[in-house]
Each structure stands twice: as structure tokens, then as C-alpha cells.
Amino acid sequence: MPASGSRLAALNDWVDEVAALTRPDRIHWCDGSDGEYAALVAGMLADGTLIELNQDTHPGCYLHRSDPDDVARVEHLTFVCTRERDDAGPNNHWMAPDEAHAKVDALFEGCMRGRTLYVVPYCMGPIDSPLARCGVEITDSPYVVANMRLMTRTGAAALARIEREGAQGKPFVRGLHSTGELDPDRRFIMHFPEELSIKSYGSGYGGNALLGKKCHALRIASWQARREGWLAEHMLILGLESPEGKTHYVAAAFPSACGKTNLAMLIPPEEYRRKGWKVHTIGDDICWMHPGEDGRLWAINPEAGYFGVAPGTSATTNPNALATIRRDTIFTNVALTADNQPWWEGLDDRVPALDWQGRPYDPANGPAAHPNSRFTVSAKQCPSYSPRAEDARGVPISAIVFGGRRATLMPLVFEARDWAHGVRVGASMGSETTAAATGQTGVMRRDPMAMKPFCGYHFGDYFAHWLSFDRPGAKLPRIFHVNWFRKGSDGRFLWPGFGENMRVLEWIVGRVEGRHAARDSGVGLLPLEGAIVSPDCAADALAAVTGFDETRWPAEQAEIAGHMEAYRERLPAQLG
Ligand code: GTP
Ligand code: SPV
Ligand code: MN
């Protein structure tokens, strides 16, 4: 067994230690090469982990059908294991580190017998960026290795950085993963922020298994960010270029399956395109923001790919996504047409042949594609991908946007009065649950800054950390709140959304540049009448969706106060 593949003793020792526990048949150090990817795919095609899609229409595309009990994040099995329970906060499930290690190590014992242990060095962020951070994921899943290669910067360059930093005493994040038996009763996603380590057992699904993503880049990174004075957030980043050629960068936090990928890849309506407006995609899910010497917040997208929601993606809603996933894409839990093309609800009016479980399609079995079916693809394939996403310095953020999926009350857009008010708006965010996590969907819950499932520490400390950025010399972004999901009495969305959201973005940068007036209301600063119109939104719907019903505000405020009560012990006075 070649156990030693690195010049960094700490890494070799850890791999040896994990191998001694998990007993793999083979160890493979991933170099991130094309040949390695091709060999992984060939192996997965041979053993049925991947199914080849129609190579004429979708070259380099494959389908993975996961275990039907392993299709989403499992928040009830996700733990933050800090020495002090209070540091994890009421927003996390907690277990004492010793207990958690013992529990999960018992599952890892011998779990890789007959399997290959893959060592995946990765870098979150541009490889030469001082804002980027590295980790190593050990996994026994070739599907995870292939997805990590699409989602992060893996391989030789990442390993070289890890070795260089290791020589300077700088640690890498250690993530240990096994699919185990895919038994939901033997499944844990454990985080040890004080040790910069993660142990994930029993799931092969994205957010549970691709450890660079939610586990490292949000739960562990948010913990590090608080100590080091930056922010790790569940946000897309886009650049909005005006006809004058000025680009404003906007970061937006919406909960899982609430529109980040779609907004990040937005194509402006024809009339805007004619004038010269452009949207550039930097990232679609995670944003790391650091205060720069100029007082502004500078952001990088730590990821290198998209793990996007398939259902609802179409030539009308998100043509950029559709163009992105025409080749070299791994689809998970989508349906198939008779000629082996990937298909999902909302794509087009074809009737699929097989559902996500490979059964002949029968509407009686529910949707053909799983509601949380996904595509994994390199960000570079997106037509709107911005070269600035590779900029080691990141991009300066002009506006932060919070948003939730709210059928009622919350208006299309409003602006916070100042930073502290904006933090309060983010901390109060509510949204209806989606299929991105197991459990009931459509239930309104508070999801502060879209970080409820992802903040690696006490929300009270987190809100205080956000407030701390407001200090002398800071040139902070303006803060806004949007809601694309207001419904009318007929249960249909009032606002057309998708490309039409450009009209809201334009109002937002207009506010940043001082071009638009606003009127104050209980919830915040609203657009003046007529400032936002859409040909796809009738006057009465527009009035309903942009307006704010002050009579319902006291009840909402009381509910928010009740929610904040949970964090009382560490809640900053400004939010009390
Ligand atoms: P995660 O990857 O889970 O973090 O999701 P996300 O926030 O990137 O959400 P995404 O953009 O994938 O959208 C999720 C679902 O919401 C898809 O089915 C979209 O079609 C739908 N959606 C996105 N934007 C809009 C919008 O403006 N209006 C409406 N009605 N639906 C939208
Ligand atoms: C989310 O749930 O917010 C996602 C998908 O982006 S996962 O990577 O599974 O977390
Ligand atoms: Mn997400």
C-alpha cells in the first residue's frame, strides 16, 4: 500500500492513521488530472455508479442515481462539536468532541475494506489568493472525488500549497468521509471547528459528502472567519455592469433552493441588453468577504463549480445554466427521456421515460426528477462566468441582499436604513423550507442570513460579528432584502422572477449610486411607485408585490422577537 504521497509529514501521518482505522484495500492520492477523472468515470460506469447519458446531445455527461434514502442534507444528523456547548449555540445540534469522535470512529472502523481510500487535496478559492483556504478530503467514494474535482480546485497545485503552508505551520482542514452503508440510522455529519476537522459518515449526497462545500467553506470557515475578522456566507456573487461600463458587485444570501444560482446567472431582459447592461457570474452559493485596506469588503467565491438545483431550470428561466450543463456534467437523481437525455420538471414538455429511481415514469409515483435533483459542473463552462472570479484579490462588494421564500407579507424589495438595521433584517429572515434538506417542505422557519444550517457557532456571536464590521474607516455595502416568491390569492407567484429580477437589481445599484429615491415604511426603505415595473406583471399584482401591509407588521415583529429569544444569552443589545 503506498501510504506516503506527500512531503508533509502531518498529512502522511493523518492518512496512515485513517487507513489504520478504515482498512482500505488501496490508497490513491488524487492529482486532479484529466486522465484520473477519465479513469474514475470508467470505473463508475463499469460498476453502475454512473450511467452514460446521450453522448450526442450531452457529451461527457453522466447520471448518478443515489440511494432513495440519501437525497438531501440531513440537518438533524449534522453536529457542531465544540468543547463548550454554548459555543455551538442553540442554532446547532451539539455533541461533546470526545463523544462525537468515539461515536463516529466506531462507524469508520474497517468501513473501507474492499474499497479504495482516495486522498483529495483541494483549495477553496483561487489557488494564488491569500483569501483562499485549503483542505484535504479523504473519501471512499469515487463519485465524491469526481464531484470535488468539478466543485473545487483539486490536485497537484492544491497539494503544493498545502505543503508550502504546512511547512510554515499553517494547518489544512481535515475532512474524513465514507459512504458507509448509506443507512440513515448510521449517518452523522460531525464538525470539530476547534480542530479544523470534519467527519462525515453514511451519506453520499452533496452537502453531506462534498466536504469542501458546506462543511468546510461555511461551518468551519465561519468559525475561522469570526476569529480572524472576515465573513463566510451562503451567498451568490454577481457583477452588474451598467451601459457606462461601471460594474457593481452584489452578494446575495437566499436559503437553499431559493434562487441563488438563478440570480447569479441572470440574463437581463432584451430592453436592458440593448442598452448595454450585463450580468457577470462570480459565484452561486458561497462567498468569503474580507475587509480590505480601502475599507470595502472584498469577496471571493471559494468554489470552482456549481452544484445546482435541476427542477425549474429551463431555456426561459435560466438559459445560462442550460448552456453550462450541455457537456461534462454529472447529474444526480434526474429523470431520463427515451433517448437517454436528462430531464426534470420545468425543463420542457417532453414526457420522461424513466424517473429518478430508474422506474418507468408514472405520475402516481410523484415527480419524475427528485425535487432536489442536481447538476455538478465546472463554473468555467458558464457563458456568464466572470474572469474576476479567478482574481486573487476578489471583488469589492457594493450591495448585500438578503431574501427568503415568503408567500406573504415581505415585499419585492426594500433597503435597510443602515448597517445595523441591515444586520437586523438579515437576522430576522424567514423562508419556507425546501427539498434541499430532508423533512417537510413549505414550512415557514427563521433562517438568519440563510445560515441556519451552516453557521458553525452561536448565532448571537454571529450577529455581533456582523455588527462589528461597522467601524471607523469602513466603507460597507448597502443592505437590501428581496422576495421573489410572494403569491396571490390564486396561489400563483405575483412577480415573474428570473430575468425580470434585473429590474430589482437595477433599483438596488441605483440606490447605491444615489439615483433612486425611496420611501420609509415599517420594514425599511421601499421603491417609489412606478420605480419598478415589468411587462409581465399586471398593475394590481405589482402594487401588491411591491407594497407593504403595515397592519401585519406588529405580528411579524412579535414573531421575530420570539425567535431572537433563543439567542438571548449572547444577543447583541442592538438586536434585542
Ligand atoms: P441551493 O443550491 O440549494 O443553495 O439553491 P439556490 O439558492 O441556488 O436556488 P436556485 O437558483 O437553484 O433555485 C431554486 C428553485 O427556485 C428552482 O426551482 C428555481 O427555478 C426557482 N427560482 C429561482 N429564482 C426564481 C424566481 O425568481 N422566481 C421563482 N418563482 N422561482 C425561482
Ligand atoms: C444547499 O442546500 O444550500 C445547497 C446544496 O447548495 S448542498 O450542497 O447539498 O448543501
Ligand atoms: Mn446552497
Coordinates of C-alpha atoms and ligand atoms in Angstrom, one line a residue, residues 214 234 254-263 284-285 307-309 311-313 317 374 405 436 484-485 493 495-498 501, ligand 1:
K214 CA -21.0 23.4 3.3
H234 CA -24.2 31.4 2.0
F254 CA -31.1 33.2 0.0
P255 CA -31.8 29.9 1.7
S256 CA -31.2 26.6 -0.1
A257 CA -33.3 26.3 -3.3
C258 CA -34.4 29.9 -3.1
G259 CA -32.8 31.3 -6.2
K260 CA -29.1 32.0 -5.8
T261 CA -28.0 30.1 -8.9
N262 CA -30.7 31.7 -11.0
L263 CA -29.9 35.2 -9.9
D284 CA -23.7 30.9 -7.0
D285 CA -23.6 29.6 -3.4
F307 CA -24.0 22.0 -7.6
G308 CA -27.3 23.4 -8.8
V309 CA -30.9 22.5 -8.5
P311 CA -36.0 21.2 -11.4
G312 CA -37.2 24.5 -12.8
T313 CA -34.1 25.1 -14.9
T317 CA -35.8 30.6 -16.6
R374 CA -28.8 18.4 -9.1
R405 CA -39.2 32.4 0.1
A436 CA -32.6 20.8 -0.2
W484 CA -39.3 36.7 -5.5
F485 CA -41.9 34.4 -4.0
F493 CA -46.4 33.9 -7.9
W495 CA -43.8 38.5 -9.6
P496 CA -42.5 36.9 -12.8
G497 CA -39.0 36.5 -11.3
F498 CA -35.9 35.1 -13.1
N501 CA -35.3 40.3 -11.3
Ligands
GTP1 P1 -29.1 25.9 -3.4 O1 -28.2 25.3 -4.5 O2 -29.9 24.8 -2.7 O3 -28.4 26.7 -2.4 O4 -30.3 26.7 -4.2 P2 -30.3 28.2 -4.9 O5 -30.5 29.2 -3.8 O6 -29.1 28.3 -5.8 O7 -31.6 28.1 -5.7 P3 -31.9 28.0 -7.3 O8 -31.4 29.2 -8.0 O9 -31.3 26.7 -7.8 O10 -33.4 28.0 -7.4 C1 -34.2 27.0 -6.7 C2 -35.6 26.9 -7.3 O11 -36.2 28.2 -7.2 C3 -35.5 26.5 -8.8 O12 -36.6 25.6 -9.0 C4 -35.8 27.8 -9.5 O13 -36.4 27.6 -10.7 C5 -36.7 28.6 -8.5 N1 -36.5 30.0 -8.7 C6 -35.3 30.7 -8.8 N2 -35.4 32.0 -9.0 C7 -36.8 32.2 -9.0 C8 -37.6 33.4 -9.2 O14 -37.1 34.5 -9.4 N3 -38.9 33.2 -9.2 C9 -39.5 31.9 -9.0 N4 -40.8 31.8 -9.0 N5 -38.7 30.8 -8.8 C10 -37.4 31.0 -8.8

